XYZ file of C-alpha atoms in Angstrom:
636
model
C 36.815 -57.582 -33.977
C 36.056 -54.577 -36.132
C 33.828 -51.529 -35.855
C 32.794 -49.172 -38.609
C 32.213 -45.447 -38.473
C 28.737 -44.273 -37.383
C 26.167 -44.298 -40.167
C 24.936 -40.944 -41.390
C 21.650 -42.397 -42.722
C 22.273 -41.268 -46.285
C 20.285 -43.326 -48.805
C 22.410 -45.217 -51.294
C 21.188 -44.965 -54.867
C 22.303 -46.425 -58.150
C 22.725 -42.988 -59.715
C 26.352 -41.997 -60.151
C 27.213 -39.018 -57.972
C 30.765 -38.055 -57.142
C 32.679 -35.074 -55.875
C 33.949 -33.311 -58.965
C 37.627 -33.752 -59.710
C 38.597 -31.926 -62.893
C 37.322 -28.739 -64.522
C 36.905 -28.479 -68.300
C 38.957 -31.534 -69.244
C 38.547 -32.333 -72.949
C 35.991 -31.089 -75.452
C 33.656 -34.056 -75.120
C 33.381 -34.042 -71.350
C 31.865 -31.382 -69.101
C 32.300 -31.576 -65.352
C 30.119 -29.485 -63.087
C 32.169 -27.930 -60.285
C 30.150 -27.633 -57.115
C 32.515 -26.342 -54.467
C 33.361 -29.801 -53.246
C 29.793 -31.020 -52.906
C 28.050 -33.898 -54.700
C 27.508 -33.078 -58.370
C 26.405 -34.847 -61.519
C 28.802 -35.586 -64.387
C 27.742 -35.712 -68.033
C 29.531 -36.634 -71.255
C 28.458 -36.124 -74.845
C 27.181 -39.311 -76.455
C 26.833 -41.331 -73.236
C 23.622 -42.558 -71.701
C 22.885 -40.632 -68.500
C 22.825 -43.888 -66.568
C 25.589 -45.657 -68.480
C 27.791 -47.967 -66.418
C 30.757 -50.123 -67.426
C 32.208 -53.253 -65.838
C 35.990 -53.224 -65.610
C 37.710 -56.502 -64.798
C 40.939 -56.409 -62.776
C 43.542 -59.032 -62.074
C 42.081 -60.794 -59.038
C 43.479 -59.226 -55.883
C 42.965 -60.320 -52.291
C 41.888 -57.237 -50.339
C 40.825 -58.988 -47.134
C 42.258 -61.890 -45.143
C 41.527 -62.012 -41.409
C 43.177 -65.368 -40.717
C 46.116 -63.751 -38.938
C 43.692 -61.814 -36.727
C 40.599 -62.584 -34.696
C 37.450 -64.031 -36.179
C 34.776 -61.558 -37.253
C 31.270 -61.506 -35.750
C 29.492 -63.008 -32.765
C 27.407 -66.163 -32.378
C 24.320 -64.120 -31.499
C 24.818 -61.644 -34.357
C 25.798 -58.773 -32.062
C 29.328 -58.397 -33.426
C 30.421 -55.138 -35.030
C 30.797 -55.154 -38.818
C 34.203 -55.203 -40.500
C 34.830 -52.203 -42.762
C 36.962 -52.668 -45.898
C 38.200 -49.796 -48.071
C 37.792 -50.899 -51.704
C 38.729 -47.841 -53.743
C 42.373 -46.903 -53.878
C 44.995 -48.841 -55.809
C 43.094 -51.326 -58.002
C 39.586 -49.833 -57.845
C 39.428 -46.097 -58.650
C 37.468 -43.462 -56.786
C 34.099 -43.050 -58.514
C 33.444 -46.786 -58.881
C 29.817 -47.562 -58.070
C 29.981 -51.233 -57.115
C 32.471 -54.056 -56.789
C 32.380 -57.725 -57.745
C 34.300 -60.100 -55.505
C 34.488 -63.611 -54.182
C 33.833 -63.731 -50.444
C 34.917 -66.818 -48.504
C 34.016 -67.862 -44.964
C 36.876 -69.864 -43.419
C 36.255 -72.159 -40.449
C 32.825 -70.688 -39.727
C 31.440 -70.960 -36.193
C 27.664 -71.040 -35.810
C 24.863 -72.260 -33.579
C 22.373 -74.905 -34.669
C 20.451 -72.326 -36.729
C 23.522 -71.610 -38.877
C 25.371 -68.407 -39.709
C 25.497 -65.933 -42.551
C 27.446 -62.968 -43.967
C 25.867 -59.731 -45.205
C 27.982 -57.440 -47.414
C 26.669 -53.886 -47.842
C 27.729 -50.230 -48.304
C 28.975 -48.857 -44.985
C 26.925 -45.660 -45.245
C 23.478 -47.307 -45.111
C 21.756 -49.355 -42.399
C 22.546 -53.060 -42.651
C 20.005 -54.902 -44.883
C 18.067 -57.886 -43.492
C 19.493 -60.173 -46.176
C 22.479 -62.460 -46.545
C 25.071 -62.943 -49.281
C 26.609 -66.153 -47.967
C 25.320 -68.831 -45.556
C 27.370 -71.333 -43.562
C 27.093 -73.991 -40.868
C 29.440 -74.696 -37.976
C 32.931 -75.710 -39.112
C 32.269 -74.906 -42.780
C 34.545 -73.125 -45.276
C 32.453 -71.810 -48.185
C 32.817 -69.107 -50.904
C 30.269 -67.105 -52.888
C 30.360 -64.432 -55.600
C 29.090 -61.054 -54.383
C 28.384 -57.802 -56.222
C 27.717 -54.925 -53.853
C 27.374 -51.118 -54.206
C 30.104 -49.014 -52.638
C 29.580 -46.398 -49.944
C 30.330 -42.779 -50.793
C 33.858 -43.214 -49.418
C 34.435 -46.389 -51.468
C 33.995 -48.879 -48.624
C 31.906 -51.972 -47.921
C 31.031 -53.579 -44.596
C 30.858 -57.275 -43.665
C 28.400 -58.369 -40.953
C 28.804 -61.934 -39.696
C 25.998 -63.686 -37.835
C 28.236 -66.230 -36.156
C 32.035 -66.115 -36.154
C 34.362 -66.675 -39.078
C 37.548 -65.639 -40.792
C 36.833 -63.784 -44.037
C 38.594 -63.632 -47.409
C 37.594 -61.137 -50.124
C 39.074 -61.357 -53.635
C 38.110 -58.438 -55.895
C 37.479 -59.386 -59.536
C 36.280 -56.066 -60.994
C 34.077 -53.035 -60.551
C 31.239 -51.115 -62.172
C 31.835 -47.438 -62.892
C 30.057 -44.654 -64.669
C 30.976 -44.556 -68.370
C 31.200 -40.788 -68.120
C 33.858 -40.970 -65.439
C 35.733 -43.455 -67.618
C 35.742 -40.873 -70.406
C 37.155 -38.264 -68.041
C 39.914 -40.589 -66.860
C 40.730 -41.511 -70.476
C 41.133 -37.858 -71.410
C 43.222 -37.209 -68.327
C 45.435 -40.182 -69.153
C 46.038 -38.751 -72.622
C 47.114 -35.458 -71.099
C 49.446 -37.173 -68.637
C 51.187 -39.047 -71.443
C 51.208 -36.289 -74.034
C 54.123 -36.819 -76.430
C 56.336 -34.166 -78.023
C 54.577 -34.720 -81.370
C 51.328 -33.436 -79.866
C 52.832 -30.151 -78.777
C 54.475 -30.954 -75.441
C 58.124 -31.348 -74.543
C 57.634 -33.754 -71.641
C 54.694 -35.643 -70.130
C 52.561 -33.803 -67.610
C 52.668 -35.447 -64.209
C 49.439 -34.809 -62.326
C 49.882 -37.755 -60.018
C 50.929 -35.489 -57.143
C 47.431 -34.003 -56.944
C 44.859 -35.536 -54.658
C 41.334 -35.975 -56.005
C 38.765 -33.640 -54.534
C 37.043 -36.552 -52.759
C 40.352 -37.645 -51.224
C 41.173 -34.101 -50.130
C 37.700 -33.563 -48.687
C 38.024 -36.747 -46.652
C 41.495 -35.784 -45.449
C 40.327 -32.351 -44.301
C 37.117 -33.665 -42.728
C 39.006 -36.401 -40.855
C 41.807 -34.125 -39.672
C 39.597 -31.244 -38.539
C 36.932 -33.440 -36.944
C 39.542 -35.486 -35.122
C 41.384 -32.440 -33.819
C 38.220 -30.671 -32.724
C 36.906 -33.775 -30.967
C 40.111 -34.784 -29.239
C 41.983 -31.671 -28.201
C 41.242 -30.401 -24.687
C 42.217 -26.818 -25.635
C 41.136 -24.552 -28.536
C 42.839 -25.497 -31.783
C 44.253 -23.050 -34.308
C 43.101 -24.299 -37.728
C 44.382 -21.299 -39.661
C 47.003 -23.493 -41.262
C 44.362 -25.622 -42.978
C 42.800 -24.679 -46.287
C 39.022 -24.684 -46.548
C 37.381 -27.075 -48.963
C 36.676 -24.237 -51.407
C 40.305 -23.092 -51.269
C 41.489 -26.630 -51.920
C 39.142 -26.928 -54.905
C 40.588 -23.722 -56.312
C 44.133 -25.040 -55.869
C 43.387 -28.237 -57.777
C 41.408 -26.525 -60.538
C 44.019 -23.836 -60.994
C 46.752 -26.429 -61.414
C 44.805 -28.551 -63.895
C 43.400 -25.633 -65.880
C 46.871 -24.088 -66.155
C 48.313 -27.371 -67.419
C 45.504 -27.882 -69.955
C 45.704 -24.284 -71.175
C 49.422 -24.680 -71.715
C 48.884 -27.772 -73.851
C 46.105 -26.167 -75.885
C 48.316 -23.182 -76.644
C 51.182 -25.499 -77.648
C 53.278 -23.710 -75.086
C 54.437 -26.933 -73.515
C 53.285 -28.525 -70.294
C 53.183 -26.626 -67.022
C 54.702 -28.680 -64.244
C 52.932 -28.674 -60.857
C 54.771 -26.489 -58.357
C 54.806 -26.084 -54.607
C 52.907 -22.826 -55.066
C 49.733 -24.814 -55.601
C 49.919 -26.298 -52.124
C 51.588 -29.267 -50.578
C 50.448 -32.291 -48.631
C 51.417 -32.472 -44.966
C 51.285 -35.452 -42.667
C 48.980 -34.238 -39.884
C 49.537 -36.715 -37.094
C 46.934 -36.795 -34.358
C 48.094 -35.683 -30.946
C 47.796 -37.668 -27.795
C 44.154 -37.693 -26.778
C 44.921 -38.248 -23.116
C 46.978 -40.258 -20.683
C 44.897 -43.277 -19.987
C 46.425 -44.856 -16.874
C 46.598 -42.985 -13.552
C 48.992 -45.525 -12.034
C 52.228 -44.922 -10.227
C 54.371 -45.670 -13.244
C 52.412 -47.460 -15.994
C 52.957 -47.955 -19.709
C 56.020 -50.193 -19.442
C 56.299 -53.117 -21.911
C 52.967 -52.010 -23.467
C 51.248 -54.360 -25.942
C 48.192 -53.443 -28.019
C 45.332 -55.262 -29.767
C 41.846 -54.384 -31.029
C 38.935 -56.082 -29.290
C 36.066 -57.878 -30.994
C 33.987 -54.723 -30.481
C 36.593 -52.571 -32.240
C 37.922 -50.991 -29.034
C 41.671 -50.857 -28.300
C 42.960 -53.023 -25.426
C 46.420 -52.422 -23.939
C 48.366 -54.684 -21.580
C 51.199 -52.968 -19.717
C 53.312 -53.098 -16.581
C 53.163 -50.726 -13.597
C 56.584 -50.546 -11.985
C 55.108 -48.919 -8.880
C 52.906 -51.857 -7.915
C 54.814 -54.428 -9.999
C 51.520 -55.564 -11.512
C 50.256 -56.455 -14.968
C 47.551 -53.960 -15.995
C 44.891 -54.219 -18.717
C 43.518 -50.925 -20.083
C 40.442 -50.984 -22.338
C 39.500 -47.846 -24.271
C 35.876 -46.688 -24.209
C 36.003 -45.436 -27.827
C 38.185 -45.696 -30.930
C 40.162 -42.578 -29.986
C 40.590 -43.763 -26.384
C 39.034 -40.546 -25.083
C 38.353 -42.390 -21.833
C 39.430 -45.807 -20.623
C 39.168 -48.230 -17.720
C 42.088 -50.167 -16.260
C 42.069 -53.530 -14.483
C 44.914 -54.389 -12.128
C 45.299 -58.154 -12.383
C 47.183 -58.140 -9.083
C 49.780 -60.363 -10.670
C 53.414 -59.490 -10.160
C 55.420 -59.521 -13.359
C 55.682 -57.935 -16.745
C 59.000 -56.180 -16.146
C 60.694 -58.833 -18.313
C 58.133 -58.427 -21.081
C 54.489 -59.078 -21.914
C 52.266 -59.382 -24.987
C 48.552 -59.504 -25.782
C 46.409 -60.988 -28.521
C 42.764 -61.830 -29.103
C 41.682 -65.456 -28.825
C 39.344 -66.931 -31.410
C 36.588 -66.449 -28.827
C 37.116 -62.686 -29.155
C 38.557 -62.329 -25.636
C 42.036 -61.020 -24.750
C 44.795 -63.353 -23.638
C 48.071 -62.048 -22.208
C 51.487 -63.688 -21.868
C 54.010 -62.295 -19.388
C 57.103 -63.150 -17.373
C 56.586 -63.443 -13.627
C 60.026 -61.898 -13.083
C 62.776 -62.517 -10.573
C 65.726 -64.933 -10.692
C 63.373 -67.887 -11.324
C 60.949 -66.221 -13.700
C 58.239 -68.362 -15.275
C 55.986 -67.902 -18.270
C 52.423 -67.012 -17.221
C 49.159 -66.259 -19.023
C 46.074 -64.219 -18.193
C 43.002 -65.444 -20.091
C 40.288 -62.782 -19.892
C 36.710 -64.032 -19.548
C 35.145 -60.634 -20.380
C 36.056 -58.091 -23.119
C 37.334 -55.615 -20.513
C 39.204 -58.384 -18.604
C 37.217 -57.564 -15.462
C 37.365 -61.311 -14.770
C 40.121 -63.659 -15.822
C 42.025 -66.852 -15.122
C 45.780 -67.025 -14.555
C 48.061 -69.953 -15.326
C 51.803 -70.331 -14.660
C 53.786 -72.463 -17.082
C 57.072 -73.224 -15.322
C 59.572 -74.595 -17.788
C 63.140 -74.324 -16.601
C 65.079 -72.127 -14.240
C 64.262 -68.913 -16.091
C 61.454 -68.844 -18.657
C 58.886 -66.497 -20.098
C 61.344 -63.679 -20.836
C 60.313 -61.359 -23.720
C 57.127 -63.310 -24.581
C 55.277 -62.857 -27.874
C 51.845 -64.453 -28.368
C 49.691 -65.278 -31.377
C 46.817 -67.669 -32.151
C 47.191 -70.581 -34.552
C 44.689 -71.832 -37.099
C 43.347 -74.376 -34.585
C 42.530 -71.594 -32.109
C 45.289 -72.535 -29.648
C 47.830 -69.825 -28.743
C 51.541 -70.060 -29.456
C 53.983 -68.145 -27.233
C 57.588 -67.511 -28.238
C 59.777 -66.726 -25.201
C 63.290 -67.056 -23.848
C 64.068 -70.102 -21.678
C 67.511 -70.245 -20.064
C 68.836 -67.894 -22.746
C 67.447 -69.932 -25.663
C 64.355 -69.498 -27.828
C 61.426 -71.659 -26.739
C 57.919 -72.010 -28.129
C 55.049 -72.732 -25.741
C 52.247 -74.603 -27.498
C 49.033 -74.135 -25.534
C 46.959 -77.298 -25.238
C 43.634 -75.436 -25.264
C 42.208 -72.082 -26.355
C 42.753 -70.386 -22.963
C 46.215 -71.898 -22.351
C 45.343 -73.719 -19.139
C 48.367 -75.879 -19.880
C 51.179 -75.830 -22.423
C 54.050 -77.881 -23.786
C 57.399 -76.347 -24.727
C 59.555 -76.737 -27.808
C 63.145 -75.716 -27.082
C 65.068 -74.293 -30.056
C 68.644 -74.844 -28.982
C 70.264 -73.709 -32.240
C 68.948 -70.162 -31.805
C 71.046 -69.364 -28.739
C 72.390 -68.983 -26.177
C 71.812 -65.315 -25.399
C 68.773 -65.086 -27.656
C 66.303 -62.262 -26.937
C 63.168 -60.430 -28.069
C 61.362 -63.114 -30.111
C 58.364 -62.084 -32.221
C 55.849 -64.504 -33.743
C 53.198 -64.583 -36.463
C 51.276 -67.199 -38.455
C 51.462 -67.525 -42.256
C 48.272 -67.857 -44.335
C 48.935 -71.619 -44.550
C 48.909 -71.818 -40.730
C 52.662 -72.281 -40.193
C 54.065 -70.191 -37.289
C 57.131 -68.053 -38.038
C 59.408 -66.614 -35.315
C 62.089 -63.944 -35.616
C 64.592 -63.694 -32.754
C 67.691 -61.649 -31.908
C 70.935 -63.596 -31.411
C 74.584 -62.537 -31.058
C 75.162 -63.653 -34.679
C 72.286 -61.517 -35.994
C 68.601 -61.905 -36.850
C 67.311 -65.483 -37.097
C 64.071 -66.710 -38.676
C 62.682 -69.936 -37.186
C 59.886 -71.755 -39.065
C 57.710 -74.437 -37.495
C 57.453 -77.755 -39.341
C 53.643 -77.830 -39.247
C 50.607 -75.889 -38.020
C 50.902 -77.484 -34.566
C 54.616 -76.528 -34.346
C 55.448 -80.075 -33.301
C 59.017 -79.522 -34.523
C 61.218 -76.938 -36.228
C 61.221 -77.012 -40.008
C 63.905 -74.381 -40.636
C 66.217 -72.162 -38.575
C 68.357 -69.725 -40.524
C 70.280 -66.482 -40.125
C 68.620 -63.807 -42.304
C 70.553 -60.652 -41.341
C 74.068 -60.108 -40.005
C 76.039 -57.010 -39.054
C 77.740 -55.337 -41.998
C 80.590 -52.810 -42.110
C 80.279 -50.125 -39.469
C 77.582 -51.978 -37.510
C 78.043 -53.668 -34.160
C 74.677 -55.497 -34.083
C 71.538 -56.113 -36.168
C 68.190 -57.769 -35.546
C 67.449 -55.858 -32.347
C 63.825 -55.860 -31.046
C 62.399 -57.334 -34.272
C 58.774 -57.094 -35.411
C 57.546 -59.813 -37.794
C 54.522 -59.798 -40.081
C 53.269 -61.357 -43.335
C 52.678 -59.133 -46.355
C 49.847 -59.453 -48.879
C 52.036 -61.718 -51.044
C 52.470 -64.178 -48.159
C 56.122 -63.246 -47.555
C 57.716 -62.750 -44.157
C 58.810 -59.181 -43.437
C 60.792 -58.199 -40.343
C 61.488 -54.676 -39.096
C 64.466 -54.478 -36.742
C 67.205 -52.153 -35.560
C 70.925 -52.072 -36.234
C 73.392 -50.069 -34.141
C 76.821 -48.753 -35.078
C 79.961 -48.517 -32.976
C 78.663 -45.321 -31.340
C 75.371 -46.961 -30.377
C 73.312 -45.001 -32.910
C 70.360 -46.892 -34.373
C 69.255 -47.489 -37.968
C 65.900 -48.985 -38.950
C 66.240 -52.071 -41.176
C 63.676 -54.086 -43.124
C 64.302 -57.739 -44.011
C 62.027 -59.157 -46.738
C 61.888 -62.821 -47.751
C 61.946 -63.477 -51.497
C 59.172 -66.084 -51.262
C 56.938 -67.880 -48.777
C 59.673 -70.394 -47.916
C 62.222 -67.564 -47.466
C 64.801 -69.348 -49.627
C 66.586 -65.976 -49.837
C 66.039 -62.610 -48.195
C 67.060 -58.980 -48.590
C 67.881 -56.584 -45.735
C 67.821 -52.849 -46.438
C 68.014 -49.687 -44.305
C 64.745 -47.705 -44.472
C 65.539 -44.914 -41.994
C 68.622 -43.608 -40.206
C 72.203 -42.602 -40.717
C 71.652 -38.913 -39.887
C 74.639 -37.838 -37.793
C 73.871 -38.001 -34.082
C 70.263 -39.073 -34.587
C 69.253 -42.602 -33.620
C 66.101 -44.287 -35.007
C 64.475 -47.716 -35.081
C 64.000 -48.160 -31.323
C 61.172 -50.621 -30.399
C 59.825 -50.931 -33.974
C 56.389 -52.358 -34.760
C 55.392 -53.099 -38.355
C 51.859 -53.390 -39.747
C 50.677 -54.120 -43.293
C 47.729 -52.100 -44.623
C 45.013 -53.654 -46.785
C 46.732 -52.252 -49.894
C 49.972 -54.034 -48.920
C 51.774 -50.897 -47.708
C 54.147 -51.588 -44.783
C 54.188 -48.983 -42.017
C 56.707 -49.064 -39.172
C 56.181 -47.234 -35.896
C 59.378 -46.660 -33.912
C 61.161 -44.190 -31.628
C 63.598 -41.505 -32.781
C 66.176 -40.205 -30.312
C 67.551 -36.867 -31.455
C 70.970 -35.432 -30.702
C 69.766 -33.922 -27.436
C 68.407 -37.302 -26.310
C 64.727 -36.421 -26.721
C 62.747 -39.557 -27.716
C 59.878 -39.033 -30.167
C 57.363 -41.195 -31.962
C 58.355 -41.703 -35.622
C 56.458 -43.302 -38.515
C 58.075 -44.809 -41.615
C 55.982 -45.815 -44.648
C 57.262 -47.863 -47.591
C 55.504 -47.411 -50.953
C 54.955 -49.929 -53.758
C 58.350 -49.081 -55.298
C 60.175 -49.805 -52.046
C 60.903 -46.146 -51.322
C 60.644 -45.191 -47.648
C 59.446 -41.915 -46.137
C 59.764 -41.097 -42.434
C 58.231 -38.371 -40.302
C 58.544 -37.433 -36.647
C 55.251 -36.802 -34.876
C 56.840 -34.509 -32.249
C 55.143 -36.623 -29.577
C 57.487 -37.607 -26.762
C 57.573 -41.403 -26.394
C 60.137 -43.747 -24.838
C 58.625 -46.831 -26.485
C 55.726 -47.597 -28.817
C 53.691 -50.494 -30.149
C 51.103 -50.287 -32.911
C 48.336 -51.992 -34.869
C 45.537 -51.077 -37.282
C 42.115 -50.371 -35.811
C 38.690 -51.340 -37.171
C 38.775 -48.443 -39.651
C 42.277 -49.279 -40.871
C 43.773 -46.303 -39.009
C 47.182 -46.643 -37.391
C 46.961 -46.610 -33.584
C 49.788 -46.788 -31.060
C 50.218 -47.358 -27.337
C 53.064 -45.279 -25.936
C 55.251 -45.179 -22.882
C 55.637 -41.509 -21.955
C 58.060 -40.500 -19.205
C 57.815 -37.442 -16.989
C 60.780 -37.500 -14.663
C 60.796 -40.779 -12.789
C 57.151 -41.538 -13.613
C 55.950 -43.290 -16.767
C 52.440 -42.979 -18.155
C 50.560 -44.946 -20.775
C 49.585 -42.858 -23.798
C 47.473 -43.503 -26.896
C 47.892 -42.099 -30.399
C 45.802 -42.342 -33.572
C 47.202 -41.176 -36.886
C 45.181 -38.643 -38.883
C 45.203 -38.606 -42.678
C 47.149 -36.094 -44.707
C 45.591 -32.729 -45.484
C 46.315 -29.677 -47.618
C 47.580 -26.549 -45.928
C 47.244 -22.966 -47.131
C 50.487 -21.911 -45.405
C 54.148 -22.741 -45.709
C 54.301 -23.654 -49.412
C 57.212 -25.827 -50.389
C 59.603 -27.503 -47.995
């Protein structure tokens, strides 16, 4: 389901080249500064080709079991790109050693295979791991890293992939630089400094180069009008900022004048959020109840409702930025009471929606082509009123599960085949009545988990087994505290990299103002949980509307939601929670009534938006751009 960035045909070599990071750090190490280009690094006493292996505590960096399978039976599937460098593996690492596992491989009679390779070279005609149909098999792989620290996985066949990183090879000279830098960061008073020097706020040159390149290229490619880039520093200016800061700090230590703390005068990092590339649906009033997934070819697919025609629409982007798109009108009435989309294990979209009206029924659209130009529709009548607020996911057996509201109670439709031609229903009576807005996911062990809003608060319902033949647990995990009238509104559930359930949801106070909450289970079984506010409480401002949470490969939770300011203007807002649990929120200044989000093939955050202009709603698409330095507006 993933697609990597276009190759630039650069040859990958074993020689260690990196964008220079520090100037004149330590007497034994000399770093050649090359204006942000590729330069060589040398250190006294080290072999010019010296390389060290550094073991790390094994960390799982890739697990696709909660998503679609990777690859295609004929080998035509797009590769999956994985960013390796970052938290556990530093920039400058040359190669990575990891265990790669194929889970539930699908292959023709000739078998399947996985090729792991640097993303910036053409795919080699070799394999790292072979499998047959139905097989789960691991293998140890050591692979060079691309210049940006990534590797790509090509699957001939279809499979879920796991990748557990065990260590990396890096240039011994870079290790010497980092060692010297670490000494400076932790300089004690006995060595001439009063307090440690904190250089952690400075981006590496490679990181800054990538940020600038991504931001400027994205803006230039996507904006229909000329763009004023005067607020962005050039690469050379950014190099000077970093070098000035480091050289000043080092000079201060050498002169025993005490450390020089980094200041805002050296530049600050801004969150440059990409603007709307276009409005993708020329319908009467589209974009309602929008749901988003990424196709097997890496292209975004959005299901939404057009209130003008009353139909369920499927919009498929023609590129990763959704510069152009095509929309299919399924001709099926419904969607006003909710819809959702996911990718089946065959790589094709499947949509759940409510047919609407006083006797609404749950219905599904199973696409038979990637663009949903052809499809089959099934209606799953189950009670007087069913299918309200549906949420769909795919279990480990390949059969979809749909959480929905039936006669005011939570119900779980268990599809009897991969395209949901028929389904059986599990009614969860204890979760209602008056339940609403269920959201569903599948744990790594295959057990479905459902979060649902009830008058008592937020409930977490756990299936007893992978087939959800019964309910294993049903408990209240968040209730309204002092000053709040309700919690658990429009929840979004996901599983973090530790296998714990996390739920983003909204609370409202007596004045109807919203706060964004995050509920985190203490363990896989959710024996206890903690609910904390992560955004809100600012006077007349209301946040946390229609939240969607995603977990990045490094485990960082990001929540996309809508902020309604004091004047009533709704805007897209993004909240990120770091490894310490601290949350940071930023408005994008993009008008949006509702939003849903996911991560695309490159790990970038993408959102489908409902944008209103008077009485007409339009579907919008947004892709977040990385942070970049700016030469203007120092400080806050």
